[in-house]
PDB file of C-alpha atoms in Angstrom:
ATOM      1  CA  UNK A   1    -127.239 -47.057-127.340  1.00 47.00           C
ATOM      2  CA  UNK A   2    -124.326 -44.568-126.927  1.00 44.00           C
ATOM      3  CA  UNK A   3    -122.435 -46.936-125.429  1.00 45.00           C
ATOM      4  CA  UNK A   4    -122.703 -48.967-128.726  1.00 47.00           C
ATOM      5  CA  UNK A   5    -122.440 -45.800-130.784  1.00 45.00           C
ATOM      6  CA  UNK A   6    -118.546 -45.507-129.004  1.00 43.00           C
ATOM      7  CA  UNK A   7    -117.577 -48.770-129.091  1.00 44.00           C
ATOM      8  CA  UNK A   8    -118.687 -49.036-132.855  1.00 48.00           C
ATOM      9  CA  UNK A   9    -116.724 -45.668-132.979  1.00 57.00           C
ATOM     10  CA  UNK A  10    -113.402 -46.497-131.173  1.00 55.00           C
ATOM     11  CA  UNK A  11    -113.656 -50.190-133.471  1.00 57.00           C
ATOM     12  CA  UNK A  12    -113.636 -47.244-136.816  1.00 64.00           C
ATOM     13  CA  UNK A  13    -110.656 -45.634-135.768  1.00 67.00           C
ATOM     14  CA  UNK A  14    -108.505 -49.008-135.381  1.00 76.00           C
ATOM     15  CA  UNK A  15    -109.794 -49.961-138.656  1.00 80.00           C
ATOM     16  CA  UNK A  16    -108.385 -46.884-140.077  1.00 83.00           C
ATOM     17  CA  UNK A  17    -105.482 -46.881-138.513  1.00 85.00           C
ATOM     18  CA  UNK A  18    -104.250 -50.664-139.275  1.00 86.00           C
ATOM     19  CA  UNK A  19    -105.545 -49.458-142.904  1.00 87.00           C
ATOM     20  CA  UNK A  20    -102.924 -46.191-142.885  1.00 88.00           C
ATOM     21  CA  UNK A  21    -100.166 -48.235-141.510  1.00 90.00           C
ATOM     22  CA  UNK A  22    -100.540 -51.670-143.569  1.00 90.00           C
ATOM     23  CA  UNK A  23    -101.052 -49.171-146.783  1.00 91.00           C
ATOM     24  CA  UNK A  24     -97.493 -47.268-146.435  1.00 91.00           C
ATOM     25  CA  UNK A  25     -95.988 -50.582-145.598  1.00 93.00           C
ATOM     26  CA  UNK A  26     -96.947 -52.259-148.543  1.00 93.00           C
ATOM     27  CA  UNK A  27     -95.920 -49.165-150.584  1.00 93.00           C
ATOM     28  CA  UNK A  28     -92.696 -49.283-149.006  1.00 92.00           C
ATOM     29  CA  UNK A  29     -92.354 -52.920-149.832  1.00 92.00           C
ATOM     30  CA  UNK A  30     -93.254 -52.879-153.130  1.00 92.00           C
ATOM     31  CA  UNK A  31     -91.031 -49.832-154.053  1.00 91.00           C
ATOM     32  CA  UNK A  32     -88.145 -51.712-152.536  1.00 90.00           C
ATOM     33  CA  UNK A  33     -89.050 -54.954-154.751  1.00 89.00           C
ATOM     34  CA  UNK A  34     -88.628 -51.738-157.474  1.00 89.00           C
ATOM     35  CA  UNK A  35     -85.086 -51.104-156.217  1.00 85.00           C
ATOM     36  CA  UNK A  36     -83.839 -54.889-156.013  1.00 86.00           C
ATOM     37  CA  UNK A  37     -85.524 -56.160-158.925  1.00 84.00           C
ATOM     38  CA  UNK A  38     -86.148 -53.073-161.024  1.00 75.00           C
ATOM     39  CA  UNK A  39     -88.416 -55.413-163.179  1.00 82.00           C
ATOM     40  CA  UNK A  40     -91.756 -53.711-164.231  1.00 85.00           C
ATOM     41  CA  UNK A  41     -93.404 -57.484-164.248  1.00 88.00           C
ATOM     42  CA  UNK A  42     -92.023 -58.526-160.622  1.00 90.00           C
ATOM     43  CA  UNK A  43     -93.157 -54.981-159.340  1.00 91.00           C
ATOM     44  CA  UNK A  44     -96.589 -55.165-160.724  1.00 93.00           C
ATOM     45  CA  UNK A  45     -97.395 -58.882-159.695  1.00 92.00           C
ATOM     46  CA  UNK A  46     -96.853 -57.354-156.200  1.00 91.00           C
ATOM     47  CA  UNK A  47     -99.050 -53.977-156.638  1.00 92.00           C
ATOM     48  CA  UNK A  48    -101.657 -56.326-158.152  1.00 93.00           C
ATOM     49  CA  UNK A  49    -101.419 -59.233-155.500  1.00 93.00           C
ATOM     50  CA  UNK A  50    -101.132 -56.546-152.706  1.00 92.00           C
ATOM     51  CA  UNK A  51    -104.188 -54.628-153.664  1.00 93.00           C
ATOM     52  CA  UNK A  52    -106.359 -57.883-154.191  1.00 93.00           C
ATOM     53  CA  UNK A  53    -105.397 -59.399-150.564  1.00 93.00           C
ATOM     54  CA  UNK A  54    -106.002 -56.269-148.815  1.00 93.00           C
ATOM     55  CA  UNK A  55    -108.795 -54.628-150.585  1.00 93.00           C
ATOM     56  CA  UNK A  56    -110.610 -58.243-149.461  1.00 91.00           C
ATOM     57  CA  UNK A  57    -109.239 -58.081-145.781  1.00 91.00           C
ATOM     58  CA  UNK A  58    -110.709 -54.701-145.242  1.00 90.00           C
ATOM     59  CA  UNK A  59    -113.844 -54.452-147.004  1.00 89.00           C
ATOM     60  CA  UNK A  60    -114.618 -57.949-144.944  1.00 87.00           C
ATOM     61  CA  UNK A  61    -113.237 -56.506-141.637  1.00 86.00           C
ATOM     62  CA  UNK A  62    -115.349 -53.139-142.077  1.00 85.00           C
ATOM     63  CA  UNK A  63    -118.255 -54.141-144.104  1.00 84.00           C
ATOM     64  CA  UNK A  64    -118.045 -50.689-145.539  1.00 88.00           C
ATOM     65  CA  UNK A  65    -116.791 -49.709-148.727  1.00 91.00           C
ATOM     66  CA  UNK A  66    -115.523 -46.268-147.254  1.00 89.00           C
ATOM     67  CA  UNK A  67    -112.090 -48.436-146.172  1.00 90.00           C
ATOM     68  CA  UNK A  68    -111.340 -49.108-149.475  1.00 92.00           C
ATOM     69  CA  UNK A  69    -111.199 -45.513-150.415  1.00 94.00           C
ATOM     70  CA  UNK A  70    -108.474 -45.068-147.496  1.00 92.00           C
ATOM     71  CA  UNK A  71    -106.622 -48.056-149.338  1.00 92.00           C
ATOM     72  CA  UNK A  72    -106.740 -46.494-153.046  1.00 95.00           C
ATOM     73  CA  UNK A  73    -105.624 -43.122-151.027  1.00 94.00           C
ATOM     74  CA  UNK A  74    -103.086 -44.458-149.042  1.00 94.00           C
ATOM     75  CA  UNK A  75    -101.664 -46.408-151.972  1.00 94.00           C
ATOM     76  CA  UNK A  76    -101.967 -43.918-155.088  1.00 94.00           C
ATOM     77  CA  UNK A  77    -101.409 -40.747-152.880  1.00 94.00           C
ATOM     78  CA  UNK A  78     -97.520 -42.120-151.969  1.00 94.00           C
ATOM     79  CA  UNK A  79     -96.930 -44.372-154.662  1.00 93.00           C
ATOM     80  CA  UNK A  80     -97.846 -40.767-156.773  1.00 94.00           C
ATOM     81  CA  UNK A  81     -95.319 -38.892-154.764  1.00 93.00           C
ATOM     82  CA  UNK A  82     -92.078 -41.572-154.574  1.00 91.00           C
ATOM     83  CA  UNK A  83     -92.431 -41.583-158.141  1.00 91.00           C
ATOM     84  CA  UNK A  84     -92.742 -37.947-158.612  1.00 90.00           C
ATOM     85  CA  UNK A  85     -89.701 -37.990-155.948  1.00 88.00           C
ATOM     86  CA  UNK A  86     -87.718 -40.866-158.558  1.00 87.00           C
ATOM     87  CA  UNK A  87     -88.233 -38.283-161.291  1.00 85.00           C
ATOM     88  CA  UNK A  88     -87.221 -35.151-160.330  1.00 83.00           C
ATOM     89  CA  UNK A  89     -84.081 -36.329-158.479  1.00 79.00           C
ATOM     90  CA  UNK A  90     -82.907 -38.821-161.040  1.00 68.00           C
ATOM     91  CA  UNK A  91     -79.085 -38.179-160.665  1.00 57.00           C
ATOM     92  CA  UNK A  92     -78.840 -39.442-157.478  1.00 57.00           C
ATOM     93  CA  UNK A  93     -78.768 -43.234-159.258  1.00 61.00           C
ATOM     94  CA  UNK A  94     -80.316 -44.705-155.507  1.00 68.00           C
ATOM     95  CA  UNK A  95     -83.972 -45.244-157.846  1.00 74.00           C
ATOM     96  CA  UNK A  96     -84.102 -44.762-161.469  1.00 81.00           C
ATOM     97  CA  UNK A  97     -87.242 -43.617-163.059  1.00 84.00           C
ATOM     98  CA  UNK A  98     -88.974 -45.705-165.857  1.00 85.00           C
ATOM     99  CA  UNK A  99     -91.882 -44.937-167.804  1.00 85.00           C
ATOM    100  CA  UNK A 100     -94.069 -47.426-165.931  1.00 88.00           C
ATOM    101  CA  UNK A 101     -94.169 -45.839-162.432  1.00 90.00           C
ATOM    102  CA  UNK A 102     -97.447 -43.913-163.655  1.00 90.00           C
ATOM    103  CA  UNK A 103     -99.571 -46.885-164.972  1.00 91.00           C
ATOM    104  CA  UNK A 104     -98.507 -48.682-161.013  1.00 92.00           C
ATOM    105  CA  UNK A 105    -100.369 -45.092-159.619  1.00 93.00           C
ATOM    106  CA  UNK A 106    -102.982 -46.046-161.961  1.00 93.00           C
ATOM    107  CA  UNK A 107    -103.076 -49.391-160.809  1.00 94.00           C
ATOM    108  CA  UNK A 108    -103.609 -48.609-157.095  1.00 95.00           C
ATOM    109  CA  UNK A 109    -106.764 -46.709-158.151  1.00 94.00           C
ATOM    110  CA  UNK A 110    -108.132 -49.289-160.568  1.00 94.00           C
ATOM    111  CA  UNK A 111    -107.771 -52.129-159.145  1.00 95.00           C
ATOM    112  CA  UNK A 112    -109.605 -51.860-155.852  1.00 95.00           C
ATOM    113  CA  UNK A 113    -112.393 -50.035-157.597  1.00 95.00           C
ATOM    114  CA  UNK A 114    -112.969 -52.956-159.841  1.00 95.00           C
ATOM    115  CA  UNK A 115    -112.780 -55.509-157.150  1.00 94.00           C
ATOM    116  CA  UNK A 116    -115.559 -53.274-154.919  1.00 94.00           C
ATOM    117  CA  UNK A 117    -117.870 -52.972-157.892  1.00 94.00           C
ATOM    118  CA  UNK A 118    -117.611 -56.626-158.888  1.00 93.00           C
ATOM    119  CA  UNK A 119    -118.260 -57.360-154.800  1.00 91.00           C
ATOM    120  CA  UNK A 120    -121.145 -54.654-155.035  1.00 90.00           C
ATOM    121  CA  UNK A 121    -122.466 -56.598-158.294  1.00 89.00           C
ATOM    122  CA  UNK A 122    -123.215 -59.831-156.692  1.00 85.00           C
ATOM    123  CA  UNK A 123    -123.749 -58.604-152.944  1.00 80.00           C
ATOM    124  CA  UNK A 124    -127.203 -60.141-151.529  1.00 66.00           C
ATOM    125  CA  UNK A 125    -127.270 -58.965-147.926  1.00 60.00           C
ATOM    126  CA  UNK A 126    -126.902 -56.205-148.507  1.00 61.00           C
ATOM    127  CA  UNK A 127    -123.917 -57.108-146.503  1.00 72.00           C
ATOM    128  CA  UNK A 128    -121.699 -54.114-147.300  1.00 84.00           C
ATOM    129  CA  UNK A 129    -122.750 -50.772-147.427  1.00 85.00           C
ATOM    130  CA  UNK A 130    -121.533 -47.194-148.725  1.00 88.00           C
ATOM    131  CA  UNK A 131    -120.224 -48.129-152.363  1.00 91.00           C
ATOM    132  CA  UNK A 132    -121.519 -45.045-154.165  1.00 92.00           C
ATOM    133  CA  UNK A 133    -119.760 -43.080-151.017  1.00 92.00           C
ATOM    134  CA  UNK A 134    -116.494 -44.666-152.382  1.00 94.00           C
ATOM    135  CA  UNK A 135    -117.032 -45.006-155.578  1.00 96.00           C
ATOM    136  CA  UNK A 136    -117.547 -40.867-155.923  1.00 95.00           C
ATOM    137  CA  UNK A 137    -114.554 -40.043-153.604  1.00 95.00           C
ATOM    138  CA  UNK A 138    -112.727 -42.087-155.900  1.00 96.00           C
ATOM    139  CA  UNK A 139    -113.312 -40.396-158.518  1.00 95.00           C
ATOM    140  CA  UNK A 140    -112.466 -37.358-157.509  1.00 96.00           C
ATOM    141  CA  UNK A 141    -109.058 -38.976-156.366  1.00 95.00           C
ATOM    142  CA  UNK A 142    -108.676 -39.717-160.196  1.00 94.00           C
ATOM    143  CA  UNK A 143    -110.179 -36.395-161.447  1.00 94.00           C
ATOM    144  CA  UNK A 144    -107.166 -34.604-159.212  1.00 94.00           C
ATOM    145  CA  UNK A 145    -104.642 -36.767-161.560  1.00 94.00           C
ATOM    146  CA  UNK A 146    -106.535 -36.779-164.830  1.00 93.00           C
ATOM    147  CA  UNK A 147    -107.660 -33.360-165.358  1.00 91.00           C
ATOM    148  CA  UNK A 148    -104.100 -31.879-165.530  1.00 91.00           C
ATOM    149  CA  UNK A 149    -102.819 -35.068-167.533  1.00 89.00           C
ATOM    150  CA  UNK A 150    -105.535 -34.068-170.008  1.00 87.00           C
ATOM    151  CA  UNK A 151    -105.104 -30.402-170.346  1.00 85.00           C
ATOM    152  CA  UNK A 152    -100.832 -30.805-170.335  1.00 84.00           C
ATOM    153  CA  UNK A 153    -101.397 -33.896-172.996  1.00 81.00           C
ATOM    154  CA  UNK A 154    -104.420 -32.158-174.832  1.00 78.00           C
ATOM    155  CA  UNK A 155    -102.629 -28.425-174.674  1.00 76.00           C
ATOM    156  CA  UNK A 156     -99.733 -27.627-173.225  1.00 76.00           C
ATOM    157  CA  UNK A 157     -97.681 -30.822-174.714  1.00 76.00           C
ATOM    158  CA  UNK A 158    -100.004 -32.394-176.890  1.00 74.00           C
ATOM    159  CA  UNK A 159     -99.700 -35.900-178.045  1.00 75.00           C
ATOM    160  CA  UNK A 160     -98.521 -35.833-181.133  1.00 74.00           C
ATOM    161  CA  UNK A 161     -99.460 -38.533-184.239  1.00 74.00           C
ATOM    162  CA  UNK A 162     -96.232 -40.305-185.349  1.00 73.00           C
ATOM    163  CA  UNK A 163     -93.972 -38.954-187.965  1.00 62.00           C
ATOM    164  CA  UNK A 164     -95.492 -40.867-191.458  1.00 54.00           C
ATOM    165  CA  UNK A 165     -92.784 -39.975-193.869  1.00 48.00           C
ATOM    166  CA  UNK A 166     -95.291 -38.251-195.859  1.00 48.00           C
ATOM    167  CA  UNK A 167     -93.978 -34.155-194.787  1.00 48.00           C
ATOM    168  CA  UNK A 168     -97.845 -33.234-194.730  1.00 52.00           C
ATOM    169  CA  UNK A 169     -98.788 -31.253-191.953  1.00 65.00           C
ATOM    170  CA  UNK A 170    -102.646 -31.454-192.380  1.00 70.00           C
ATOM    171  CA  UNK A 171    -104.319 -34.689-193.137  1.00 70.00           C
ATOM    172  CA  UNK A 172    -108.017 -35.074-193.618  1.00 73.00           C
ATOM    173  CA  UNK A 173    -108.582 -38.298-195.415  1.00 76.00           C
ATOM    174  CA  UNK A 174    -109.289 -40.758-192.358  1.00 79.00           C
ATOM    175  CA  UNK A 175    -107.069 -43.388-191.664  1.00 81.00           C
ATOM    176  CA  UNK A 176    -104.937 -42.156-194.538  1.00 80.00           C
ATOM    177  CA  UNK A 177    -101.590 -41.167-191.805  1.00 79.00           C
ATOM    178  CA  UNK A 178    -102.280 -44.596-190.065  1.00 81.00           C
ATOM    179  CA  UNK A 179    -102.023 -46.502-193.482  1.00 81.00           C
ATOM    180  CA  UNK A 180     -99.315 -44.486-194.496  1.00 78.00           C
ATOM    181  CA  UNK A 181     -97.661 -45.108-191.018  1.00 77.00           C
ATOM    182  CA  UNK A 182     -98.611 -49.104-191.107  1.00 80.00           C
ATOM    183  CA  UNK A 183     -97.002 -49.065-195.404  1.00 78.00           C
ATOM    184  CA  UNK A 184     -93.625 -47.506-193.807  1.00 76.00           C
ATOM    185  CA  UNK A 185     -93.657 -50.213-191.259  1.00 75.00           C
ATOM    186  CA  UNK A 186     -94.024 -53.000-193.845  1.00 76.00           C
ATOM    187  CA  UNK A 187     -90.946 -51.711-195.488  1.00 77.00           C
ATOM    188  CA  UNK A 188     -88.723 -50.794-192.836  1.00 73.00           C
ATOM    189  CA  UNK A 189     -89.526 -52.763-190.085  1.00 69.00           C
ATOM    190  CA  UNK A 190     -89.281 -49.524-187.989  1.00 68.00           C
ATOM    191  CA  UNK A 191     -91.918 -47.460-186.264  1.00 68.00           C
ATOM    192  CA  UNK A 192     -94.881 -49.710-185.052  1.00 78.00           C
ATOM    193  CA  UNK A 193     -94.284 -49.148-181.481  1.00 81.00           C
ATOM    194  CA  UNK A 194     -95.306 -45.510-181.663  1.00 79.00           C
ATOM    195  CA  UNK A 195     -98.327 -45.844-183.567  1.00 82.00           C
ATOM    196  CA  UNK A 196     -99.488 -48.169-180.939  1.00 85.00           C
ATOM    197  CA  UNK A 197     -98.340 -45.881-177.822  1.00 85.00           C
ATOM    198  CA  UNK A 198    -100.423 -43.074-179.872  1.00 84.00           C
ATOM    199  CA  UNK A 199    -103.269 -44.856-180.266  1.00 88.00           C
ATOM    200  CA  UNK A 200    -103.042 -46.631-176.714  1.00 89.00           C
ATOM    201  CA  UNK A 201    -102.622 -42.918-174.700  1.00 88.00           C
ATOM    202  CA  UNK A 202    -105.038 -41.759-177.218  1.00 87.00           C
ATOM    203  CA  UNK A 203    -107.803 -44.223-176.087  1.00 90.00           C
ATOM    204  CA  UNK A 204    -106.632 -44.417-172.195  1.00 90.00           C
ATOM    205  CA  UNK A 205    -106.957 -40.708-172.098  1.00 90.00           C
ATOM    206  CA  UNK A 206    -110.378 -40.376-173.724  1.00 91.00           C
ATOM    207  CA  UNK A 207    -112.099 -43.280-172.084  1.00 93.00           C
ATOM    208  CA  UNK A 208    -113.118 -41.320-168.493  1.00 93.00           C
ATOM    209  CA  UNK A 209    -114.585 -38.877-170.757  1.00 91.00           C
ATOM    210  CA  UNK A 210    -116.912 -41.344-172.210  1.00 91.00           C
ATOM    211  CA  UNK A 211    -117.613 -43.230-169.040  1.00 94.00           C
ATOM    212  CA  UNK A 212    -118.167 -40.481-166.686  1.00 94.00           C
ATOM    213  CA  UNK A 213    -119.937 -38.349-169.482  1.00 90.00           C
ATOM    214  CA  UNK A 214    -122.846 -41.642-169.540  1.00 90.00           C
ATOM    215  CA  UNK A 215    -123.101 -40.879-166.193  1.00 91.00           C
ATOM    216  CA  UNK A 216    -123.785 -37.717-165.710  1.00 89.00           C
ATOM    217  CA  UNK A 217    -125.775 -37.430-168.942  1.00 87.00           C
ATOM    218  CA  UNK A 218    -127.647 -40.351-168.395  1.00 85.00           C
ATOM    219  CA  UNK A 219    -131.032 -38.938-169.255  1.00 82.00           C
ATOM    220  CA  UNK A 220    -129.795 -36.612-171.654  1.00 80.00           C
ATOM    221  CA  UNK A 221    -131.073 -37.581-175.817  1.00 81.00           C
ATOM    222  CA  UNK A 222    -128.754 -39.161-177.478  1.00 77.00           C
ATOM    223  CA  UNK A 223    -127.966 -36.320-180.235  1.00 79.00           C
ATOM    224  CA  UNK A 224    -126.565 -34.344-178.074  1.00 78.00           C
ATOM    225  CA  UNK A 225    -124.751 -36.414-176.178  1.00 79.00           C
ATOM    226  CA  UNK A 226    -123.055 -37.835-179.831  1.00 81.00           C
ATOM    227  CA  UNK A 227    -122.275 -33.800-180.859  1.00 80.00           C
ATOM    228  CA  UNK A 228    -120.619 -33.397-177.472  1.00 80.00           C
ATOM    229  CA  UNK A 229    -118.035 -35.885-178.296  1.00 81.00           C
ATOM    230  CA  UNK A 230    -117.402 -34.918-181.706  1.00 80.00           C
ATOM    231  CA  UNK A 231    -116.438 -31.509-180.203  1.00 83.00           C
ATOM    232  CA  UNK A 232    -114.502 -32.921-177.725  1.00 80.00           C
ATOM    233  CA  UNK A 233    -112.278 -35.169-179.974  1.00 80.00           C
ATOM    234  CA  UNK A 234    -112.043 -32.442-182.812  1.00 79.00           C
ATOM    235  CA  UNK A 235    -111.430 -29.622-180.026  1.00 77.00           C
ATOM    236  CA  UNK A 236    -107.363 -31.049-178.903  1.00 75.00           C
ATOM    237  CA  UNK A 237    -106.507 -31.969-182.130  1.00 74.00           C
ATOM    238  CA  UNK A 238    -107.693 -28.316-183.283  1.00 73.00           C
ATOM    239  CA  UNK A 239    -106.072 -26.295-180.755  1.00 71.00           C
ATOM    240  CA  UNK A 240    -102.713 -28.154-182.114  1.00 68.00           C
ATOM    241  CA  UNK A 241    -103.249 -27.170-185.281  1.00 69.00           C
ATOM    242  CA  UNK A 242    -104.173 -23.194-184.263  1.00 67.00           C
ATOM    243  CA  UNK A 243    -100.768 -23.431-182.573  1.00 64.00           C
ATOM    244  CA  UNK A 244     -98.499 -26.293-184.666  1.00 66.00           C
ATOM    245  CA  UNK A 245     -99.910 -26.026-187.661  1.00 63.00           C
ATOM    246  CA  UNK A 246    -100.259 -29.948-187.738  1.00 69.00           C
ATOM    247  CA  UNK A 247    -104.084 -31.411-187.646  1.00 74.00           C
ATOM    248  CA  UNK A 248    -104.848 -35.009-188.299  1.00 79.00           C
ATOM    249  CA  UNK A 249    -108.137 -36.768-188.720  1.00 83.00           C
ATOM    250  CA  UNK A 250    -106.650 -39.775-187.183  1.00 83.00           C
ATOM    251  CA  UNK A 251    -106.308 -38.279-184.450  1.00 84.00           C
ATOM    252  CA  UNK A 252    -109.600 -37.496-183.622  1.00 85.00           C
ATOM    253  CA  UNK A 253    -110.990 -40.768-184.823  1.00 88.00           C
ATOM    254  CA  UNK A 254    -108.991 -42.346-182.019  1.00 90.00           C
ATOM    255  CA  UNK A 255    -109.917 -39.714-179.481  1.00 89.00           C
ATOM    256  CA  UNK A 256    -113.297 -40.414-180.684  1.00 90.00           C
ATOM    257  CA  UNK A 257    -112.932 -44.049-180.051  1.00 92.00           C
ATOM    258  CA  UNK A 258    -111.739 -43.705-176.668  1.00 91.00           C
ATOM    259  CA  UNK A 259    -114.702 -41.809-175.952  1.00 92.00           C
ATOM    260  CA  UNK A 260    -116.844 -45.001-177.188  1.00 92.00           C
ATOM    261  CA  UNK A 261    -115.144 -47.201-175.383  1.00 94.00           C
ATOM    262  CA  UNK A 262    -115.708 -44.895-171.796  1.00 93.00           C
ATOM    263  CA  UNK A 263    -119.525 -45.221-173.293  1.00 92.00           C
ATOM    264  CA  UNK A 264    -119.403 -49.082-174.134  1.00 93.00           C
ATOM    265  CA  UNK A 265    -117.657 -49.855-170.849  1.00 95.00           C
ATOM    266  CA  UNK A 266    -120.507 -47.873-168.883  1.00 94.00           C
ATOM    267  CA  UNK A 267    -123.081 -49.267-170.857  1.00 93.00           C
ATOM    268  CA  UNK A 268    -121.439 -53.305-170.219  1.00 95.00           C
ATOM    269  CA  UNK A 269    -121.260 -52.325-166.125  1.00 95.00           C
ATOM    270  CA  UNK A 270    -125.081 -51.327-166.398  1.00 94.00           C
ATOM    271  CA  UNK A 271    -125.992 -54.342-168.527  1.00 95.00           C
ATOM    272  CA  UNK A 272    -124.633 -56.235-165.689  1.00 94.00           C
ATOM    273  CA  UNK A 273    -126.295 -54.779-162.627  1.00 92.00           C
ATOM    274  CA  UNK A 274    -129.766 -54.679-164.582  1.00 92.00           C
ATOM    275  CA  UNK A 275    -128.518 -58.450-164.942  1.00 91.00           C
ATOM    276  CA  UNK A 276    -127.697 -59.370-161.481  1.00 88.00           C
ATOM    277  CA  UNK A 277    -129.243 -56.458-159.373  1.00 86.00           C
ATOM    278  CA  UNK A 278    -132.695 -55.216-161.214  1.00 86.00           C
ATOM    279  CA  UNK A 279    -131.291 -52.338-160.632  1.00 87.00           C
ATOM    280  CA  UNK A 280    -129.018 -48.948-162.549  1.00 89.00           C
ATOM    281  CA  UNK A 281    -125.228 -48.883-161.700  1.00 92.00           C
ATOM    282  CA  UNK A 282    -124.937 -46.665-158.663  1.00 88.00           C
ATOM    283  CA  UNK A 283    -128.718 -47.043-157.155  1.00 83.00           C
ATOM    284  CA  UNK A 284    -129.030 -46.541-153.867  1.00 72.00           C
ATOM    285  CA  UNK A 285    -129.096 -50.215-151.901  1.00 65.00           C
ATOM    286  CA  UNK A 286    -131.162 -50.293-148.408  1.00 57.00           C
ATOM    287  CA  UNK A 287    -128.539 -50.257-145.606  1.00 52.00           C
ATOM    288  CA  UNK A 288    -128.266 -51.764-142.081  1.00 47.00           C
ATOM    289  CA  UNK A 289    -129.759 -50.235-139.403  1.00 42.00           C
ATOM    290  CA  UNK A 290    -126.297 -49.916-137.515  1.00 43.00           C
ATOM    291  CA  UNK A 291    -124.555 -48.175-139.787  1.00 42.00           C
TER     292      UNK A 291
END
């Protein structure tokens, strides 16, 4: 039994280790596709082909979830810092930032959490083991990059509504700012484009709230689960207006919505493994004896 124990132990280590190396060599490749190419299409067919292929090899190699967590660390973690790297040191002309180096960081964590949980979904055996291991250790991994996005884009450098041509700082008819915005548009042909960045940050950065808040208030009623996000997409857009002067009710409504869409999104992965499973999102499967 010990002897089985080691070997099983020794057969880990490897696993980890080819994961570590083939993970910085695919971030080096793909970051040098950035540098020949510097084509935000070319580079993200290869972060999303590259994450597919491997997040398959080891979770069929392994048999345990765990190893995809190394990949999502092993990719975001570097990917995180070469870009942070890119941006501070822009002068030096060898890699030029662009505004999509984030949303690849953001890739290397979505994308092999997706794939696990649609594996997880239809796994009969149960033939791998440890997802809500990995799923929870990625989440922190995402709560160590989200949290400060949310309190420098909610406080420190807010996101601010697009300029309507209107010169009112405080708007409180809904949708009256996004009209207003949409009518200028319409006339000038200028301006769309940040309306829809707005909204899309807007959404993108409210969503984990919404999804992760299901979770953890699961069994909570639903009243106050519907006052906590009113506060929460009222409480940004009012510490802007203590400070800016500036408060718009559009703003919240699309916090708001990205909030409902975390929920919806939640509430569509449960759906599915009460569908498939007979079971919540994130129940406990029976394992194999060996592991």
């Amino acid at each position: 039994m010990k002897w089985r124990i080691y070997i099983y132990r020794r057969r880990s280590i490897k696993i980890n280790t080819m994961i570590i190396l083939s993970c910085l060599l695919y971030i080096g490749f793909e970051f040098a596709i950035y540098y020949f190419t510097d084509s935000a299409l070319f580079v993200f067919s290869i972060a999303v082909l590259g994450d597919i292929i491997l997040t398959h090899i080891f979770l069929e190699t392994a048999l345990t979830y765990d190893t995809c967590f190394l990949l999502t660390l092993f990719s975001a973690v570097p990917a995180s810092i070469i870009a942070a790297l890119i941006y501070f040191n822009q002068t030096g002309h060898l890699l030029i930032y662009h505004k999509f180096l984030p949303y690849l960081v953001l890739l290397h964590w979505l994308l092999p959490l997706a794939q696990c949980t649609f594996r997880c979904l239809f796994d009969r055996g149960p033939r791998f083991v440890h997802y809500n291991s990995f799923f929870w250790k990625t989440s922190v991994l995402l709560f160590l990059y989200y949290v400060p996005a949310l309190v420098i884009r909610s406080f420190l450098l807010p996101l601010e509504f697009p300029y309507t041509f209107t010169g009112k700082e405080i708007s409180l008819i809904p949708f009256m700012a996004t009209a207003t915005h949409i009518e200028n548009f319409i006339y000038t042909g200028i301006g769309i484009e940040a309306l829809l960045f707005y909204l899309a940050h807007s959404l993108l950065l409210f969503l984990p709230i919404g999804f992760y808040g299901s979770i953890f208030l699961k069994k909570k009623p639903f009243i106050p689960k519907a006052f906590l996000c009113l506060i929460l997409s009222v409480l940004s857009e009012g510490i802007t207006w203590r400070f800016k002067g500036a408060f718009m009710i559009d703003a919240c409504i699309f916090r708001l919505l990205g909030i409902i869409f975390g929920i919806l999104l939640y509430q569509l992965i449960n759906y599915l493994f009460r569908l498939y499973t007979h079971e919540d999102f994130l129940y406990e499967r029976d394992r194999y004896s060996f592991f």
